[in-house]
mmCIF file of C-alpha atoms (C1' of nucleotides) in Angstrom:
data_model
loop_
_atom_site.group_PDB
_atom_site.id
_atom_site.type_symbol
_atom_site.label_atom_id
_atom_site.label_comp_id
_atom_site.label_asym_id
_atom_site.label_seq_id
_atom_site.Cartn_x
_atom_site.Cartn_y
_atom_site.Cartn_z
ATOM 1 C CA MET A 18 -6.604 19.030 -16.375
ATOM 2 C CA ARG A 19 -6.841 19.002 -20.109
ATOM 3 C CA LYS A 20 -8.096 21.772 -22.303
ATOM 4 C CA GLU A 21 -10.323 19.461 -24.243
ATOM 5 C CA GLN A 22 -10.173 21.712 -27.272
ATOM 6 C CA SER A 23 -6.459 22.191 -27.777
ATOM 7 C CA THR A 24 -4.568 20.686 -30.675
ATOM 8 C CA ASN A 25 -2.571 18.928 -28.057
ATOM 9 C CA ALA A 26 -5.567 17.128 -26.608
ATOM 10 C CA GLU A 27 -6.961 16.358 -30.042
ATOM 11 C CA ASN A 28 -3.695 14.803 -31.054
ATOM 12 C CA ILE A 29 -3.865 12.388 -28.185
ATOM 13 C CA ARG A 30 -7.236 11.194 -29.397
ATOM 14 C CA LYS A 31 -5.980 10.921 -32.937
ATOM 15 C CA ILE A 32 -2.939 8.852 -32.150
ATOM 16 C CA ILE A 33 -4.917 6.593 -29.846
ATOM 17 C CA ALA A 34 -7.227 5.929 -32.751
ATOM 18 C CA LEU A 35 -4.207 5.450 -34.998
ATOM 19 C CA CYS A 36 -2.400 2.759 -33.051
ATOM 20 C CA PRO A 37 -2.966 0.672 -29.920
ATOM 21 C CA LEU A 38 0.545 1.502 -28.803
ATOM 22 C CA SER A 39 -0.558 5.021 -28.058
ATOM 23 C CA TYR A 40 -3.300 3.978 -25.714
ATOM 24 C CA THR A 41 -0.852 1.983 -23.650
ATOM 25 C CA GLN A 42 1.624 4.800 -23.679
ATOM 26 C CA THR A 43 -1.033 7.263 -22.589
ATOM 27 C CA VAL A 44 -2.113 5.090 -19.692
ATOM 28 C CA ILE A 45 1.266 4.142 -18.287
ATOM 29 C CA GLY A 46 3.029 7.289 -19.422
ATOM 30 C CA GLY A 47 4.514 9.829 -17.124
ATOM 31 C CA ARG A 48 7.424 9.661 -14.803
ATOM 32 C CA TRP A 49 5.933 7.815 -11.875
ATOM 33 C CA LYS A 50 3.345 5.412 -13.153
ATOM 34 C CA PRO A 51 5.605 2.530 -14.162
ATOM 35 C CA LEU A 52 7.284 2.777 -10.787
ATOM 36 C CA ILE A 53 4.015 2.776 -8.890
ATOM 37 C CA LEU A 54 2.653 -0.163 -10.856
ATOM 38 C CA ASP A 55 5.862 -2.029 -10.209
ATOM 39 C CA ARG A 56 5.450 -1.575 -6.484
ATOM 40 C CA LEU A 57 1.885 -2.763 -6.603
ATOM 41 C CA MET A 58 2.961 -5.820 -8.541
ATOM 42 C CA HIS A 59 5.416 -6.578 -5.796
ATOM 43 C CA GLY A 60 2.743 -6.588 -3.135
ATOM 44 C CA ILE A 61 3.148 -3.112 -1.760
ATOM 45 C CA GLN A 62 -0.285 -1.630 -1.343
ATOM 46 C CA ARG A 63 -0.473 1.075 1.272
ATOM 47 C CA TYR A 64 -0.148 4.682 0.241
ATOM 48 C CA SER A 65 2.559 5.293 2.798
ATOM 49 C CA GLU A 66 4.482 2.174 1.802
ATOM 50 C CA ILE A 67 4.456 3.100 -1.850
ATOM 51 C CA ARG A 68 5.688 6.503 -0.930
ATOM 52 C CA LYS A 69 8.555 5.147 1.111
ATOM 53 C CA SER A 70 9.523 2.791 -1.664
ATOM 54 C CA ILE A 71 9.912 5.681 -4.113
ATOM 55 C CA PRO A 72 11.880 8.244 -2.112
ATOM 56 C CA PRO A 73 11.882 11.172 -4.532
ATOM 57 C CA ILE A 74 8.133 11.180 -5.131
ATOM 58 C CA THR A 75 6.078 13.829 -3.403
ATOM 59 C CA GLU A 76 2.732 13.171 -1.817
ATOM 60 C CA ARG A 77 1.012 15.305 -4.360
ATOM 61 C CA MET A 78 2.479 13.406 -7.280
ATOM 62 C CA LEU A 79 1.685 10.063 -5.749
ATOM 63 C CA THR A 80 -1.881 11.094 -5.063
ATOM 64 C CA MET A 81 -2.378 12.411 -8.564
ATOM 65 C CA GLN A 82 -0.926 9.403 -10.296
ATOM 66 C CA LEU A 83 -2.958 7.028 -8.151
ATOM 67 C CA LYS A 84 -6.090 8.950 -9.059
ATOM 68 C CA GLU A 85 -5.335 8.655 -12.742
ATOM 69 C CA LEU A 86 -4.509 4.974 -12.502
ATOM 70 C CA GLU A 87 -7.796 4.455 -10.738
ATOM 71 C CA ARG A 88 -9.691 6.481 -13.307
ATOM 72 C CA ASP A 89 -8.145 4.378 -16.068
ATOM 73 C CA GLY A 90 -9.211 1.205 -14.328
ATOM 74 C CA LEU A 91 -5.777 -0.150 -13.505
ATOM 75 C CA ILE A 92 -6.041 -0.039 -9.742
ATOM 76 C CA ALA A 93 -8.710 -0.104 -7.059
ATOM 77 C CA ARG A 94 -8.743 1.950 -3.904
ATOM 78 C CA ALA A 95 -9.914 0.769 -0.492
ATOM 79 C CA GLU A 96 -10.149 2.758 2.710
ATOM 80 C CA TYR A 97 -9.736 1.247 6.151
ATOM 81 C CA GLY A 98 -10.241 3.003 9.443
ATOM 82 C CA LYS A 99 -11.059 6.592 9.955
ATOM 83 C CA VAL A 100 -8.675 9.184 11.087
ATOM 84 C CA PRO A 101 -5.147 8.172 10.912
ATOM 85 C CA MET A 102 -6.723 6.874 7.723
ATOM 86 C CA ARG A 103 -5.375 3.859 5.963
ATOM 87 C CA VAL A 104 -5.738 3.280 2.256
ATOM 88 C CA GLU A 105 -4.729 0.340 0.153
ATOM 89 C CA TYR A 106 -4.419 0.088 -3.574
ATOM 90 C CA THR A 107 -4.609 -3.111 -5.529
ATOM 91 C CA LEU A 108 -4.271 -3.929 -9.182
ATOM 92 C CA THR A 109 -7.411 -4.680 -11.090
ATOM 93 C CA GLU A 110 -7.377 -7.411 -13.687
ATOM 94 C CA LYS A 111 -6.664 -4.813 -16.299
ATOM 95 C CA GLY A 112 -3.813 -3.452 -14.268
ATOM 96 C CA ALA A 113 -2.374 -6.847 -13.483
ATOM 97 C CA SER A 114 -2.352 -7.723 -17.144
ATOM 98 C CA LEU A 115 0.177 -4.977 -17.692
ATOM 99 C CA LYS A 116 2.729 -7.260 -16.152
ATOM 100 C CA THR A 117 4.004 -8.486 -19.509
ATOM 101 C CA VAL A 118 4.579 -4.926 -20.614
ATOM 102 C CA LEU A 119 6.320 -3.863 -17.447
ATOM 103 C CA THR A 120 8.425 -6.973 -17.325
ATOM 104 C CA ALA A 121 9.605 -6.393 -20.867
ATOM 105 C CA MET A 122 10.419 -2.787 -20.004
ATOM 106 C CA TYR A 123 12.266 -3.866 -16.907
ATOM 107 C CA HIS A 124 14.417 -6.380 -18.737
ATOM 108 C CA TRP A 125 15.231 -4.040 -21.554
ATOM 109 C CA GLY A 126 16.092 -1.324 -19.106
ATOM 110 C CA SER A 127 18.451 -3.444 -17.100
ATOM 111 C CA GLU A 128 20.189 -4.635 -20.211
ATOM 112 C CA PHE A 129 20.587 -1.318 -21.987
ATOM 113 C CA ASN A 130 20.778 1.398 -19.399
ATOM 114 C CA THR A 131 24.202 2.827 -19.969
ATOM 115 C CA THR A 132 23.846 5.954 -17.913
ATOM 116 C CA LEU A 133 25.540 4.399 -14.914
ATOM 117 C CA THR A 134 28.480 2.947 -16.799
ATOM 118 C CA ALA A 135 30.796 5.580 -15.333
ATOM 119 C CA THR A 136 32.029 3.333 -12.529
ATOM 120 C CA MET B 2 16.372 21.110 -23.307
ATOM 121 C CA ARG B 3 16.817 20.207 -19.713
ATOM 122 C CA LYS B 4 17.772 22.541 -16.948
ATOM 123 C CA GLU B 5 20.369 20.166 -15.583
ATOM 124 C CA GLN B 6 20.015 21.637 -12.123
ATOM 125 C CA SER B 7 16.277 21.520 -11.561
ATOM 126 C CA THR B 8 14.635 19.174 -9.110
ATOM 127 C CA ASN B 9 12.831 17.851 -12.104
ATOM 128 C CA ALA B 10 16.026 16.812 -13.869
ATOM 129 C CA GLU B 11 17.527 15.410 -10.690
ATOM 130 C CA ASN B 12 14.461 13.282 -10.154
ATOM 131 C CA ILE B 13 14.904 11.681 -13.527
ATOM 132 C CA ARG B 14 18.404 10.621 -12.568
ATOM 133 C CA LYS B 15 17.215 9.342 -9.238
ATOM 134 C CA ILE B 16 14.429 7.199 -10.577
ATOM 135 C CA ILE B 17 16.633 5.829 -13.326
ATOM 136 C CA ALA B 18 19.036 4.733 -10.631
ATOM 137 C CA LEU B 19 16.135 3.378 -8.625
ATOM 138 C CA CYS B 20 14.635 1.055 -11.210
ATOM 139 C CA PRO B 21 15.400 -0.119 -14.761
ATOM 140 C CA LEU B 22 11.814 0.555 -15.687
ATOM 141 C CA SER B 23 12.479 4.239 -15.522
ATOM 142 C CA TYR B 24 15.276 4.140 -18.022
ATOM 143 C CA THR B 25 13.054 2.433 -20.545
ATOM 144 C CA GLN B 26 10.267 4.855 -19.861
ATOM 145 C CA THR B 27 12.595 7.798 -20.273
ATOM 146 C CA VAL B 28 13.895 6.548 -23.600
ATOM 147 C CA ILE B 29 10.609 5.582 -25.260
ATOM 148 C CA GLY B 30 8.508 8.105 -23.414
ATOM 149 C CA GLY B 31 6.698 10.952 -25.023
ATOM 150 C CA ARG B 32 3.806 11.001 -27.349
ATOM 151 C CA TRP B 33 5.443 10.123 -30.620
ATOM 152 C CA LYS B 34 8.313 7.794 -29.959
ATOM 153 C CA PRO B 35 6.434 4.510 -29.698
ATOM 154 C CA LEU B 36 4.675 5.364 -32.946
ATOM 155 C CA ILE B 37 7.893 6.220 -34.732
ATOM 156 C CA LEU B 38 9.629 3.080 -33.529
ATOM 157 C CA ASP B 39 6.668 1.051 -34.658
ATOM 158 C CA ARG B 40 6.946 2.446 -38.159
ATOM 159 C CA LEU B 41 10.643 1.703 -38.284
ATOM 160 C CA MET B 42 9.975 -1.846 -37.172
ATOM 161 C CA HIS B 43 7.580 -2.198 -40.046
ATOM 162 C CA GLY B 44 10.195 -1.228 -42.588
ATOM 163 C CA ILE B 45 9.345 2.400 -43.075
ATOM 164 C CA GLN B 46 12.571 4.330 -43.081
ATOM 165 C CA ARG B 47 12.372 7.596 -44.948
ATOM 166 C CA TYR B 48 11.643 10.769 -43.083
ATOM 167 C CA SER B 49 8.840 11.653 -45.464
ATOM 168 C CA GLU B 50 7.327 8.187 -45.264
ATOM 169 C CA ILE B 51 7.312 8.200 -41.497
ATOM 170 C CA ARG B 52 5.644 11.536 -41.558
ATOM 171 C CA LYS B 53 2.943 10.390 -43.938
ATOM 172 C CA SER B 54 2.321 7.330 -41.808
ATOM 173 C CA ILE B 55 1.618 9.479 -38.748
ATOM 174 C CA PRO B 56 -0.684 12.198 -40.083
ATOM 175 C CA PRO B 57 -0.985 14.421 -37.010
ATOM 176 C CA ILE B 58 2.741 14.720 -36.387
ATOM 177 C CA THR B 59 4.419 17.939 -37.399
ATOM 178 C CA GLU B 60 7.812 18.099 -39.053
ATOM 179 C CA ARG B 61 9.309 19.744 -36.023
ATOM 180 C CA MET B 62 8.126 17.027 -33.684
ATOM 181 C CA LEU B 63 9.281 14.275 -35.987
ATOM 182 C CA THR B 64 12.688 15.849 -36.350
ATOM 183 C CA MET B 65 13.089 16.331 -32.623
ATOM 184 C CA GLN B 66 12.043 12.845 -31.693
ATOM 185 C CA LEU B 67 14.283 11.321 -34.323
ATOM 186 C CA LYS B 68 17.196 13.317 -32.941
ATOM 187 C CA GLU B 69 16.543 12.049 -29.451
ATOM 188 C CA LEU B 70 16.151 8.480 -30.586
ATOM 189 C CA GLU B 71 19.447 8.800 -32.386
ATOM 190 C CA ARG B 72 21.121 10.344 -29.355
ATOM 191 C CA ASP B 73 19.890 7.477 -27.228
ATOM 192 C CA GLY B 74 21.299 4.964 -29.659
ATOM 193 C CA LEU B 75 18.044 3.462 -30.842
ATOM 194 C CA ILE B 76 18.229 4.511 -34.455
ATOM 195 C CA ALA B 77 20.837 5.423 -37.045
ATOM 196 C CA ARG B 78 20.579 8.167 -39.605
ATOM 197 C CA ALA B 79 21.818 8.006 -43.175
ATOM 198 C CA GLU B 80 21.764 10.737 -45.798
ATOM 199 C CA TYR B 81 21.485 10.076 -49.499
ATOM 200 C CA GLY B 82 21.734 12.635 -52.257
ATOM 201 C CA LYS B 83 22.121 16.317 -51.848
ATOM 202 C CA VAL B 84 19.397 18.788 -52.341
ATOM 203 C CA PRO B 85 16.021 17.318 -52.512
ATOM 204 C CA MET B 86 17.771 15.502 -49.711
ATOM 205 C CA ARG B 87 16.814 12.010 -48.755
ATOM 206 C CA VAL B 88 17.314 10.608 -45.293
ATOM 207 C CA GLU B 89 16.721 7.138 -43.982
ATOM 208 C CA TYR B 90 16.500 5.949 -40.436
ATOM 209 C CA THR B 91 17.109 2.409 -39.325
ATOM 210 C CA LEU B 92 16.920 0.688 -35.977
ATOM 211 C CA THR B 93 20.162 -0.120 -34.277
ATOM 212 C CA GLU B 94 20.497 -3.399 -32.438
ATOM 213 C CA LYS B 95 19.532 -1.613 -29.260
ATOM 214 C CA GLY B 96 16.505 -0.131 -30.953
ATOM 215 C CA ALA B 97 15.458 -3.395 -32.556
ATOM 216 C CA SER B 98 15.608 -5.127 -29.204
ATOM 217 C CA LEU B 99 12.776 -2.923 -28.060
ATOM 218 C CA LYS B 100 10.485 -5.041 -30.155
ATOM 219 C CA THR B 101 9.427 -7.198 -27.204
ATOM 220 C CA VAL B 102 8.443 -4.114 -25.271
ATOM 221 C CA LEU B 103 6.534 -2.520 -28.108
ATOM 222 C CA THR B 104 4.816 -5.732 -29.022
ATOM 223 C CA ALA B 105 3.632 -6.179 -25.465
ATOM 224 C CA MET B 106 2.394 -2.602 -25.430
ATOM 225 C CA TYR B 107 0.638 -3.101 -28.722
ATOM 226 C CA HIS B 108 -1.179 -6.206 -27.603
ATOM 227 C CA TRP B 109 -2.204 -4.756 -24.301
ATOM 228 C CA GLY B 110 -3.423 -1.628 -26.022
ATOM 229 C CA SER B 111 -5.557 -3.465 -28.521
ATOM 230 C CA GLU B 112 -7.093 -5.571 -25.820
ATOM 231 C CA PHE B 113 -7.858 -2.873 -23.301
ATOM 232 C CA ASN B 114 -8.412 0.347 -25.142
ATOM 233 C CA THR B 115 -11.958 1.175 -24.287
ATOM 234 C CA THR B 116 -12.021 4.740 -25.482
ATOM 235 C CA LEU B 117 -13.577 3.790 -28.790
ATOM 236 C CA THR B 118 -16.286 1.601 -27.348
ATOM 237 C CA ALA B 119 -18.919 4.238 -28.127
ATOM 238 C CA THR B 120 -20.103 2.515 -31.301
ATOM 239 C "C1'" DA C 15 11.682 32.093 -64.778
ATOM 240 C "C1'" DG C 16 9.156 30.119 -61.307
ATOM 241 C "C1'" DG C 17 7.268 26.547 -58.378
ATOM 242 C "C1'" DA C 18 7.839 22.017 -56.230
ATOM 243 C "C1'" DT C 19 10.752 18.950 -53.718
ATOM 244 C "C1'" DG C 20 12.797 16.768 -48.832
ATOM 245 C "C1'" DA C 21 14.515 17.332 -44.498
ATOM 246 C "C1'" DC C 22 15.183 20.068 -41.604
ATOM 247 C "C1'" DG C 23 16.353 24.831 -38.013
ATOM 248 C "C1'" DA C 24 14.807 28.999 -35.463
ATOM 249 C "C1'" DA C 25 11.789 31.885 -32.866
ATOM 250 C "C1'" DC C 26 7.953 31.983 -30.500
ATOM 251 C "C1'" DA C 27 3.507 30.646 -28.074
ATOM 252 C "C1'" DA C 28 0.315 27.410 -25.921
ATOM 253 C "C1'" DT C 29 -0.377 23.592 -23.019
ATOM 254 C "C1'" DT C 30 0.851 20.108 -19.865
ATOM 255 C "C1'" DT C 31 3.585 18.103 -16.326
ATOM 256 C "C1'" DT C 32 6.023 18.429 -12.255
ATOM 257 C "C1'" DG C 33 7.341 20.509 -7.860
ATOM 258 C "C1'" DT C 34 6.600 23.629 -3.394
ATOM 259 C "C1'" DT C 35 4.197 25.035 0.512
ATOM 260 C "C1'" DC C 36 0.655 24.922 3.528
ATOM 261 C "C1'" DG C 37 -3.630 23.145 5.567
ATOM 262 C "C1'" DT C 38 -7.082 19.518 6.823
ATOM 263 C "C1'" DT C 39 -9.273 15.346 9.677
ATOM 264 C "C1'" DA C 40 -9.864 13.076 14.491
ATOM 265 C "C1'" DT C 41 -7.711 9.905 17.362
ATOM 266 C "C1'" DT C 42 -3.623 8.102 19.943
ATOM 267 C "C1'" DG C 43 0.616 8.419 22.903
ATOM 268 C "C1'" DC C 44 3.013 11.233 26.074
ATOM 269 C "C1'" DG D 18 -3.135 19.734 26.101
ATOM 270 C "C1'" DC D 19 -0.133 18.988 22.472
ATOM 271 C "C1'" DA D 20 2.507 16.819 18.930
ATOM 272 C "C1'" DA D 21 2.314 12.986 15.759
ATOM 273 C "C1'" DT D 22 -0.097 10.284 12.514
ATOM 274 C "C1'" DA D 23 -2.068 8.890 7.236
ATOM 275 C "C1'" DA D 24 -3.732 10.341 3.177
ATOM 276 C "C1'" DC D 25 -4.799 13.552 0.998
ATOM 277 C "C1'" DG D 26 -6.564 18.840 -1.364
ATOM 278 C "C1'" DA D 27 -5.653 23.674 -2.836
ATOM 279 C "C1'" DA D 28 -3.055 27.461 -4.562
ATOM 280 C "C1'" DC D 29 0.717 28.611 -6.687
ATOM 281 C "C1'" DA D 30 5.268 28.406 -9.313
ATOM 282 C "C1'" DA D 31 8.715 26.271 -12.206
ATOM 283 C "C1'" DA D 32 9.978 23.471 -15.964
ATOM 284 C "C1'" DA D 33 9.209 20.555 -19.814
ATOM 285 C "C1'" DT D 34 6.636 19.185 -23.826
ATOM 286 C "C1'" DT D 35 4.100 20.176 -27.753
ATOM 287 C "C1'" DG D 36 2.435 23.102 -31.500
ATOM 288 C "C1'" DT D 37 2.701 27.287 -35.075
ATOM 289 C "C1'" DT D 38 4.828 29.849 -38.476
ATOM 290 C "C1'" DC D 39 8.281 30.886 -41.423
ATOM 291 C "C1'" DG D 40 12.668 30.273 -43.790
ATOM 292 C "C1'" DT D 41 16.552 27.494 -45.978
ATOM 293 C "C1'" DC D 42 19.377 24.604 -49.521
ATOM 294 C "C1'" DA D 43 20.088 23.556 -54.897
ATOM 295 C "C1'" DT D 44 18.156 20.924 -58.486
ATOM 296 C "C1'" DC D 45 14.369 19.367 -61.579
ATOM 297 C "C1'" DC D 46 10.173 19.993 -64.163
ATOM 298 C "C1'" DT D 47 7.248 22.932 -66.892
#
DNA sequence: AGGATGACGAACAATTTTGTTCGTTATTGC
DNA sequence: GCAATAACGAACAAAATTGTTCGTCATCCT
């Protein structure tokens, strides 16, 4: 949760007002969000499937990020069944339209990531 | 600085290995980097000019982000003159090639930022 | 002689993000 | 009758990011 009054929080508002780039960065920022959105774009929808497709993520992190993505209108949540509950997430129109951004990031990353060059 | 041994730091390595998206996100992540890169793409180069163009940034933050961008090979630093020192930053080829990514982010942001809709 | 300049670095504090551990639901399979 | 399941929530702890304050260089302007 944010401390709505901190300089930190105010700065986010200021830079979002300053440049559209910052809004995008705020919404897809964080370690896991691009990864999660990528999975959703590839048709993976169930909570448990997403989790399996991103081994190092913890349940807590996945849950939190999904909540934020939902709050920001990028994904929609749907429950099926009751107790061994089943939940599916799908991209909203807004979320799906991030595809251009993520695709560009993906291409750039595969071209310039040099951290694995130590064959 | 990173605590090279933390789970946190290990996770970064893991997700970078997992998907190119994560490398990109790691490199342009953070609050200020997209903004700084944007300024450089628009021809602003001097430290002091960048700072003026992003009012809420502090000198410390600007300095740190520039250092990281340089370390990651996105920008190059050049000093001119001695004491009222003058420094200019320019995009490297790698940095300039981020333009597609930033442009996509910019467009998406201007289309979907709803935080200012309270006219 | 004294203040302004430009681009930082250091020490510290506040805030945010990320990770760990444990518990919850009610049904199904053994 | 007992463990496993799916999708979380809560309390806490660790780590990372961001922000604050102050100090530095040597020259130029007044």
